[in-house]
Coordinates of N, CA and C in Angstrom, one line a residue:
A1 N 0.8 -1.2 0.0 CA 0.0 -0.1 0.0 C 0.9 1.2 0.1
M2 N 1.9 1.1 0.7 CA 3.0 2.4 0.8 C 3.4 2.6 -0.6
L3 N 3.8 1.6 -1.4 CA 4.4 1.7 -2.8 C 3.2 2.3 -3.6
V4 N 2.0 2.1 -3.6 CA 0.9 2.5 -4.4 C 0.8 4.0 -4.1
A5 N 0.6 4.3 -2.7 CA 0.6 5.8 -2.4 C 1.8 6.5 -2.8
L6 N 2.9 6.1 -2.7 CA 4.0 6.8 -3.3 C 4.1 6.9 -4.9
G7 N 3.7 5.7 -5.4 CA 3.7 5.8 -6.8 C 2.6 6.7 -7.4
V8 N 1.4 6.9 -6.8 CA 0.5 7.8 -7.3 C 1.0 9.3 -7.0
C9 N 1.6 9.5 -6.0 CA 2.2 10.9 -5.6 C 3.3 11.4 -6.6
V10 N 4.2 10.2 -6.8 CA 5.4 10.5 -7.7 C 4.7 10.8 -9.1
L11 N 3.8 9.9 -9.5 CA 3.2 10.2 -11.0 C 2.6 11.5 -11.1
W12 N 1.8 11.9 -10.1 CA 1.2 13.2 -10.1 C 2.1 14.2 -10.2
F13 N 3.1 14.2 -9.3 CA 4.1 15.2 -9.4 C 4.9 15.4 -10.6
F14 N 5.2 14.2 -11.1 CA 6.0 14.0 -12.4 C 5.2 14.8 -13.5
F15 N 3.9 14.4 -13.7 CA 3.1 15.1 -14.8 C 2.6 16.4 -14.4
S16 N 2.4 16.8 -13.3 CA 2.0 18.2 -13.0 C 3.3 19.1 -13.2
S17 N 4.4 18.7 -12.9 CA 5.6 19.5 -13.0 C 6.1 19.6 -14.5
R18 N 5.6 18.8 -15.3 CA 6.1 18.9 -16.7 C 5.2 20.0 -17.5
R19 N 4.0 20.4 -16.9 CA 3.3 21.5 -17.4 C 4.0 22.7 -17.4
R20 N 4.1 23.4 -18.4 CA 4.7 24.7 -18.5 C 3.5 25.8 -18.4
H21 N 3.6 26.7 -17.5 CA 2.6 27.6 -17.3 C 3.3 29.0 -17.2
T22 N 2.4 30.0 -17.6 CA 2.9 31.2 -17.4 C 2.7 31.8 -16.0
R23 N 3.7 32.4 -15.5 CA 3.6 32.9 -14.2 C 3.1 34.4 -14.4
L24 N 2.0 34.7 -13.8 CA 1.4 36.0 -14.0 C 2.1 36.9 -12.9
R25 N 2.5 38.1 -13.3 CA 3.1 38.9 -12.4 C 1.8 39.8 -11.9
R26 N 1.5 39.8 -10.7 CA 0.3 40.4 -10.2 C 0.6 41.6 -9.3
D27 N 0.0 42.6 -9.4 CA 0.1 43.9 -8.6 C -1.1 43.7 -7.5
W28 N -0.6 43.3 -6.3 CA -1.5 43.0 -5.3 C -2.3 44.4 -4.8
S29 N -1.6 45.4 -4.9 CA -2.2 46.7 -4.5 C -3.4 47.1 -5.2
S30 N -3.6 46.6 -6.6 CA -4.7 46.8 -7.2 C -6.0 46.0 -7.1
D31 N -6.0 45.1 -6.3 CA -7.1 44.3 -6.0 C -8.2 45.1 -5.3
V32 N -9.3 45.1 -6.1 CA -10.5 46.0 -5.6 C -11.1 45.2 -4.5
C33 N -11.2 44.0 -4.4 CA -12.0 43.3 -3.3 C -11.0 42.5 -2.4
S34 N -10.0 43.1 -2.0 CA -8.9 42.6 -1.1 C -9.5 41.8 0.1
S35 N -10.5 42.4 0.7 CA -11.2 41.8 1.9 C -11.9 40.6 1.6
D36 N -12.5 40.6 0.3 CA -13.3 39.2 -0.1 C -12.1 38.1 -0.5
L37 N -11.0 38.5 -0.9 CA -9.9 37.5 -1.1 C -9.5 37.0 0.3
A38 N -9.3 37.9 1.2 CA -8.8 37.4 2.5 C -9.7 36.5 3.2
V39 N -11.0 36.8 3.1 CA -12.1 36.0 3.7 C -12.1 34.6 2.9
S40 N -12.0 34.5 1.6 CA -12.1 33.2 0.9 C -10.8 32.5 1.2
G41 N -9.7 33.1 1.4 CA -8.3 32.4 1.9 C -8.4 31.9 3.2
L42 N -9.1 32.6 4.0 CA -9.3 32.2 5.4 C -10.1 30.8 5.4
L43 N -11.2 30.9 4.6 CA -12.1 29.7 4.6 C -11.3 28.5 4.0
R44 N -10.6 28.7 2.9 CA -9.9 27.7 2.2 C -8.8 27.1 3.2
D45 N -8.2 28.0 4.0 CA -7.1 27.6 5.0 C -7.9 26.6 6.1
R46 N -9.0 27.1 6.5 CA -9.8 26.1 7.5 C -10.1 24.9 7.0
R47 N -10.6 24.8 5.7 CA -10.9 23.5 5.1 C -9.7 22.6 5.0
L48 N -8.6 23.4 4.5 CA -7.3 22.5 4.5 C -6.8 22.0 5.8
T49 N -6.9 22.7 6.8 CA -6.5 22.4 8.2 C -7.5 21.2 8.6
R50 N -8.6 21.2 8.3 CA -9.6 20.1 8.6 C -9.3 18.9 7.9
L51 N -8.9 19.0 6.7 CA -8.5 18.0 5.7 C -7.2 17.2 6.2
L52 N -6.2 18.1 6.7 CA -4.9 17.6 7.1 C -4.9 17.1 8.6
E53 N -5.9 17.2 9.3 CA -6.0 16.7 10.7 C -5.4 15.5 11.0
P54 N -5.8 14.4 10.0 CA -5.4 13.0 10.4 C -3.9 12.7 10.3
V55 N -3.2 13.7 9.6 CA -1.8 13.5 9.4 C -0.9 14.7 9.8
Q56 N -1.5 15.5 10.8 CA -0.7 16.7 11.4 C 0.5 16.2 11.9
E57 N 0.7 15.0 12.7 CA 1.9 14.6 13.4 C 2.9 14.4 12.2
G58 N 2.5 13.7 11.2 CA 3.4 13.3 10.2 C 3.8 14.5 9.4
M59 N 3.1 15.4 9.2 CA 3.4 16.7 8.5 C 4.5 17.5 9.4
Q60 N 4.2 17.6 10.7 CA 5.3 18.1 11.5 C 6.7 17.4 11.5
Q61 N 6.6 16.0 11.4 CA 7.8 15.2 11.3 C 8.4 15.5 9.9
M62 N 7.6 15.7 9.0 CA 8.1 15.9 7.6 C 8.8 17.2 7.6
R63 N 8.2 18.3 8.2 CA 8.8 19.6 8.3 C 10.2 19.6 9.1
S64 N 10.3 18.8 9.9 CA 11.4 18.7 10.8 C 12.6 18.0 10.1
C65 N 12.2 16.9 9.2 CA 13.1 16.3 8.4 C 13.6 17.2 7.3
L66 N 12.6 17.9 6.6 CA 12.9 18.9 5.5 C 13.9 20.0 6.1
S67 N 13.7 20.4 7.3 CA 14.6 21.4 7.9 C 16.0 21.0 8.1
S68 N 16.0 19.6 8.6 CA 17.3 19.1 8.8 C 18.2 18.8 7.6
Q69 N 17.3 18.4 6.5 CA 18.0 18.2 5.3 C 18.4 19.5 4.5
L70 N 17.7 20.5 4.8 CA 18.1 21.9 4.2 C 19.3 22.5 5.0
A71 N 19.6 22.0 6.3 CA 20.5 22.8 7.1 C 21.9 22.5 6.5
S72 N 22.7 23.6 6.6 CA 24.1 23.5 6.2 C 25.1 24.2 7.1
D73 N 26.3 23.7 7.2 CA 27.4 24.2 7.9 C 28.1 25.4 7.1
H74 N 27.8 25.4 5.8 CA 28.5 26.5 4.8 C 27.5 27.7 5.0
A75 N 27.9 28.8 5.2 CA 27.2 30.1 5.5 C 26.3 30.4 4.1
A76 N 27.1 30.4 3.0 CA 26.3 30.8 1.9 C 25.1 29.8 1.6
V77 N 25.5 28.5 1.7 CA 24.4 27.5 1.5 C 23.2 27.8 2.5
A78 N 23.6 27.9 3.7 CA 22.5 28.1 4.8 C 21.7 29.3 4.5
E79 N 22.3 30.3 4.1 CA 21.5 31.6 3.7 C 20.5 31.3 2.5
M80 N 21.0 30.6 1.5 CA 20.0 30.3 0.4 C 18.9 29.3 0.8
T81 N 19.3 28.3 1.6 CA 18.2 27.5 2.0 C 17.2 28.0 3.0
E82 N 17.7 29.0 3.8 CA 16.9 29.8 4.5 C 16.0 30.7 3.7
H83 N 16.5 31.2 2.7 CA 15.6 32.0 1.7 C 14.5 31.1 1.1
L84 N 15.0 29.9 0.9 CA 14.0 28.9 0.3 C 12.8 28.8 1.2
G85 N 13.1 28.7 2.6 CA 12.1 28.5 3.6 C 11.0 29.5 3.5
R86 N 11.3 30.6 3.0 CA 10.2 31.6 2.7 C 9.3 31.5 1.5
F87 N 9.5 30.2 0.7 CA 8.7 29.9 -0.3 C 7.7 28.9 0.2
S88 N 7.8 28.4 1.2 CA 7.0 27.3 1.7 C 5.5 27.6 1.7
G89 N 4.9 26.8 1.0 CA 3.5 26.9 0.7 C 2.8 26.0 1.6
K90 N 1.5 25.4 1.0 CA 0.7 24.4 1.7 C 1.4 23.1 1.8
Q91 N 2.4 22.7 1.2 CA 3.0 21.4 1.1 C 2.0 20.3 0.7
L92 N 1.4 20.5 -0.2 CA 0.3 19.5 -0.6 C 1.0 18.3 -1.0
R93 N 2.0 18.3 -1.8 CA 2.5 17.0 -2.3 C 2.9 16.1 -1.1
A94 N 3.6 16.7 -0.1 CA 3.8 15.8 1.2 C 2.6 15.5 1.9
A95 N 1.5 16.3 1.9 CA 0.2 15.9 2.4 C -0.3 14.7 1.8
L96 N -0.2 14.8 0.5 CA -0.8 13.7 -0.5 C -0.2 12.4 -0.1
V97 N 1.1 12.4 0.0 CA 1.9 11.2 0.4 C 1.2 10.4 1.9
L98 N 1.2 11.4 2.8 CA 0.7 11.0 4.0 C -0.9 10.6 4.1
L99 N -1.7 11.5 3.4 CA -3.0 11.2 3.3 C -3.3 9.9 2.6
S100 N -2.6 9.6 1.5 CA -2.8 8.4 0.7 C -2.4 7.2 1.5
A101 N -1.4 7.2 2.1 CA -1.0 6.1 3.1 C -2.0 5.9 4.3
H102 N -2.4 7.0 4.8 CA -3.3 7.1 5.9 C -4.7 6.4 5.4
A103 N -5.2 6.8 4.2 CA -6.4 6.3 3.7 C -6.3 4.8 3.4
A104 N -5.2 4.3 3.1 CA -4.8 3.0 2.7 C -4.6 2.1 4.0
G105 N -4.5 2.8 5.2 CA -4.3 2.1 6.5 C -2.8 1.8 6.7
N106 N -1.9 2.4 6.0 CA -0.7 2.3 6.1 C 0.0 3.4 6.9
E107 N 0.6 3.1 8.0 CA 1.2 4.2 8.8 C 2.6 3.8 9.1
H108 N 3.3 3.7 8.0 CA 4.7 3.3 8.0 C 5.5 4.4 8.6
P109 N 6.5 4.1 9.4 CA 7.2 5.2 10.2 C 8.1 6.0 9.3
E110 N 8.4 5.6 8.1 CA 9.2 6.3 7.3 C 8.4 7.2 6.4
L111 N 7.2 7.3 6.4 CA 6.4 8.2 5.5 C 6.8 9.6 5.5
P112 N 7.0 10.2 6.8 CA 7.5 11.7 6.8 C 8.6 11.9 6.0
Q113 N 9.6 10.9 6.0 CA 11.0 11.1 5.2 C 10.6 11.0 3.7
V114 N 9.6 10.1 3.4 CA 9.2 10.0 1.9 C 8.5 11.4 1.6
A115 N 7.7 11.9 2.5 CA 7.0 13.1 2.1 C 8.1 14.3 1.9
S116 N 9.2 14.2 2.8 CA 10.2 15.1 2.7 C 11.0 15.1 1.4
V117 N 11.2 14.0 0.8 CA 11.9 13.7 -0.4 C 11.1 14.4 -1.5
I118 N 9.8 14.0 -1.5 CA 8.8 14.8 -2.5 C 9.0 16.3 -2.4
E119 N 8.8 16.8 -1.2 CA 9.0 18.3 -1.0 C 10.1 18.8 -1.4
M120 N 11.3 18.1 -1.3 CA 12.6 18.6 -1.8 C 12.8 18.6 -3.3
I121 N 12.2 17.4 -3.9 CA 12.2 17.4 -5.3 C 11.3 18.7 -6.0
H122 N 10.2 18.9 -5.3 CA 9.3 20.1 -5.7 C 10.0 21.3 -5.6
L123 N 10.7 21.6 -4.5 CA 11.5 22.7 -4.2 C 12.6 22.9 -5.3
A124 N 13.3 21.9 -5.6 CA 14.3 21.8 -6.6 C 13.7 22.2 -8.0
T125 N 12.5 21.8 -8.3 CA 11.9 22.0 -9.6 C 11.5 23.5 -9.6
L126 N 11.0 24.0 -8.5 CA 10.6 25.4 -8.5 C 11.8 26.4 -8.7
V127 N 12.8 26.1 -8.1 CA 14.1 26.8 -8.4 C 14.5 26.8 -9.7
H128 N 14.6 25.7 -10.3 CA 14.9 25.5 -11.7 C 14.1 26.2 -12.7
D129 N 12.6 26.1 -12.4 CA 11.7 26.5 -13.3 C 11.7 28.1 -13.2
D130 N 12.0 28.6 -12.0 CA 12.0 30.1 -12.0 C 13.1 30.6 -12.8
V131 N 14.2 29.9 -12.9 CA 15.4 30.4 -13.9 C 14.9 30.3 -15.4
L132 N 14.4 29.2 -15.8 CA 13.8 29.0 -17.1 C 12.8 30.0 -17.4
D133 N 11.9 30.2 -16.5 CA 10.7 31.0 -16.8 C 11.0 32.7 -16.7
G134 N 12.2 32.9 -16.2 CA 12.5 34.3 -15.9 C 11.7 34.8 -14.8
A135 N 11.2 34.1 -13.9 CA 10.3 34.7 -12.8 C 11.1 35.5 -11.8
E136 N 10.4 36.5 -11.4 CA 11.2 37.6 -10.5 C 10.8 37.2 -9.1
V137 N 9.6 36.9 -8.8 CA 9.3 36.5 -7.3 C 8.4 35.4 -7.3
R138 N 8.3 34.8 -6.1 CA 7.6 33.7 -5.7 C 7.0 33.9 -4.4
R139 N 5.8 33.7 -4.4 CA 5.1 34.3 -3.0 C 5.6 35.4 -2.4
R140 N 5.7 36.5 -3.3 CA 6.2 37.8 -3.0 C 7.5 37.9 -2.3
V141 N 8.4 36.9 -2.8 CA 9.9 36.9 -2.3 C 10.6 36.8 -3.5
A142 N 11.8 37.5 -3.6 CA 12.6 37.4 -4.7 C 13.1 35.8 -5.0
C143 N 12.9 35.5 -6.2 CA 13.4 34.1 -6.7 C 14.9 34.0 -6.4
V144 N 15.3 32.8 -6.3 CA 16.8 32.5 -5.8 C 17.7 33.2 -7.0
H145 N 17.3 33.1 -8.3 CA 18.3 33.6 -9.3 C 18.2 35.1 -9.4
Q146 N 17.0 35.7 -8.8 CA 17.1 37.1 -8.7 C 18.0 37.8 -7.6
R147 N 18.0 36.9 -6.6 CA 18.7 37.4 -5.4 C 20.2 37.1 -5.6
W148 N 20.6 36.0 -6.2 CA 22.0 35.6 -6.5 C 22.2 35.6 -7.9
D149 N 22.2 34.5 -8.5 CA 22.2 34.5 -10.1 C 21.8 33.1 -10.6
N150 N 21.7 33.0 -11.9 CA 21.3 31.9 -12.5 C 22.0 30.5 -12.2
Q151 N 23.5 30.7 -12.2 CA 24.3 29.7 -11.9 C 24.1 29.1 -10.5
V152 N 24.0 30.0 -9.5 CA 23.7 29.6 -8.1 C 22.4 28.9 -8.0
A153 N 21.4 29.6 -8.6 CA 20.1 28.9 -8.6 C 20.1 27.5 -9.0
I154 N 20.8 27.2 -10.2 CA 20.7 25.8 -10.8 C 21.5 25.0 -9.8
L155 N 22.6 25.4 -9.3 CA 23.4 24.5 -8.3 C 22.5 24.4 -7.2
L156 N 21.9 25.2 -6.5 CA 21.0 25.1 -5.3 C 19.9 24.1 -5.7
G157 N 19.3 24.1 -6.9 CA 18.4 23.2 -7.3 C 18.9 21.8 -7.4
D158 N 20.2 21.7 -7.9 CA 20.8 20.3 -8.0 C 21.2 19.8 -6.6
L159 N 21.5 20.7 -5.7 CA 21.8 20.2 -4.3 C 20.5 19.7 -3.7
L160 N 19.4 20.2 -3.9 CA 18.2 19.8 -3.4 C 17.8 18.4 -4.0
Y161 N 18.0 18.3 -5.4 CA 17.8 17.0 -5.9 C 18.6 16.0 -5.1
A162 N 20.0 16.4 -5.3 CA 21.0 15.3 -4.6 C 20.7 15.0 -3.0
R163 N 20.1 15.9 -2.3 CA 19.8 15.6 -1.0 C 18.5 14.8 -0.9
A164 N 17.6 14.9 -1.7 CA 16.3 14.3 -1.7 C 16.7 12.9 -2.2
F165 N 17.5 12.6 -3.1 CA 17.7 11.2 -3.6 C 18.6 10.6 -2.6
H166 N 19.6 11.2 -2.0 CA 20.3 10.6 -0.9 C 19.4 10.3 0.3
L167 N 18.5 11.0 0.6 CA 17.5 10.7 1.7 C 16.7 9.5 1.3
S168 N 16.4 9.3 0.1 CA 15.6 8.2 -0.4 C 16.3 7.0 -0.3
T169 N 17.7 7.1 -0.5 CA 18.4 5.8 -0.4 C 18.6 5.3 1.1
T170 N 18.6 6.2 2.0 CA 18.9 5.8 3.4 C 17.7 5.2 4.1
L171 N 16.5 5.1 3.4 CA 15.4 4.6 4.1 C 15.4 3.0 4.1
A172 N 14.8 2.4 5.1 CA 15.0 1.0 5.3 C 14.1 0.3 4.1
S173 N 13.0 0.8 3.9 CA 12.0 0.3 3.0 C 12.8 0.1 1.5
P174 N 13.0 -1.1 1.0 CA 13.6 -1.2 -0.2 C 12.8 -0.6 -1.4
M175 N 11.5 -0.6 -1.3 CA 10.8 0.0 -2.5 C 11.0 1.3 -2.5
V176 N 11.2 2.0 -1.4 CA 11.3 3.6 -1.4 C 12.7 4.0 -1.8
S177 N 13.7 3.2 -1.3 CA 15.1 3.5 -1.6 C 15.5 3.2 -3.1
E178 N 14.8 2.3 -3.7 CA 14.9 2.0 -5.1 C 14.7 3.2 -6.0
I179 N 13.7 4.1 -5.6 CA 13.5 5.1 -6.5 C 14.6 6.0 -6.7
G180 N 15.4 6.3 -5.5 CA 16.6 7.0 -5.6 C 17.8 6.4 -6.4
R181 N 17.9 5.1 -6.3 CA 18.8 4.4 -7.0 C 18.5 4.3 -8.5
A182 N 17.3 4.2 -8.8 CA 16.8 4.0 -10.2 C 16.9 5.3 -10.9
S183 N 16.7 6.5 -10.3 CA 16.9 7.6 -10.9 C 18.3 8.0 -11.4
G184 N 19.2 7.4 -10.7 CA 20.7 7.6 -10.9 C 21.2 6.8 -12.2
R185 N 20.5 5.9 -12.5 CA 21.0 4.9 -13.6 C 20.8 5.6 -14.9
E186 N 21.8 5.3 -15.8 CA 21.6 5.6 -17.1 C 20.7 4.7 -17.9
S187 N 19.9 5.3 -18.8 CA 19.2 4.4 -19.6 C 20.1 3.9 -20.8
G188 N 19.8 2.5 -21.1 CA 20.5 2.0 -22.1 C 20.0 1.0 -22.8

């Protein structure tokens, strides 16, 4: 069941990240109905909170794992990964991993780490996509390539991929760790 849940999430992530979309640059000061948007956002947040109640502990463990994976002794890397922390959204991909496993009755202790792997891969694709799209801001914060440069952003995205795949190979479940090993093989 854990493999099915992970497979569904990985496939969904893979296909959703392949879609290229235009990021709209929005002037938030021109919103005529900003109070209506705030109310609808609050209602959406309450619904999401209720939906995630069964996996709150797993989400906290995932966030702790993600934080430890992003930590660095190198000041420059630590500054960049701290900057990435400002991009954190709803973490729906991690939530989908945990909710899928919960729905299947699988409460494997490594699920928060699996969810962290998915989140790190997602963060890496955001950093790389922002370079490709020439985006300037993400969630009202300067994109990595805007704050530093394209080369730094690409290397940071690569670091996130490497840490995600490394974490996946350290997990005890052979099914999960095989994902990281398989991604490093050359097709032939």
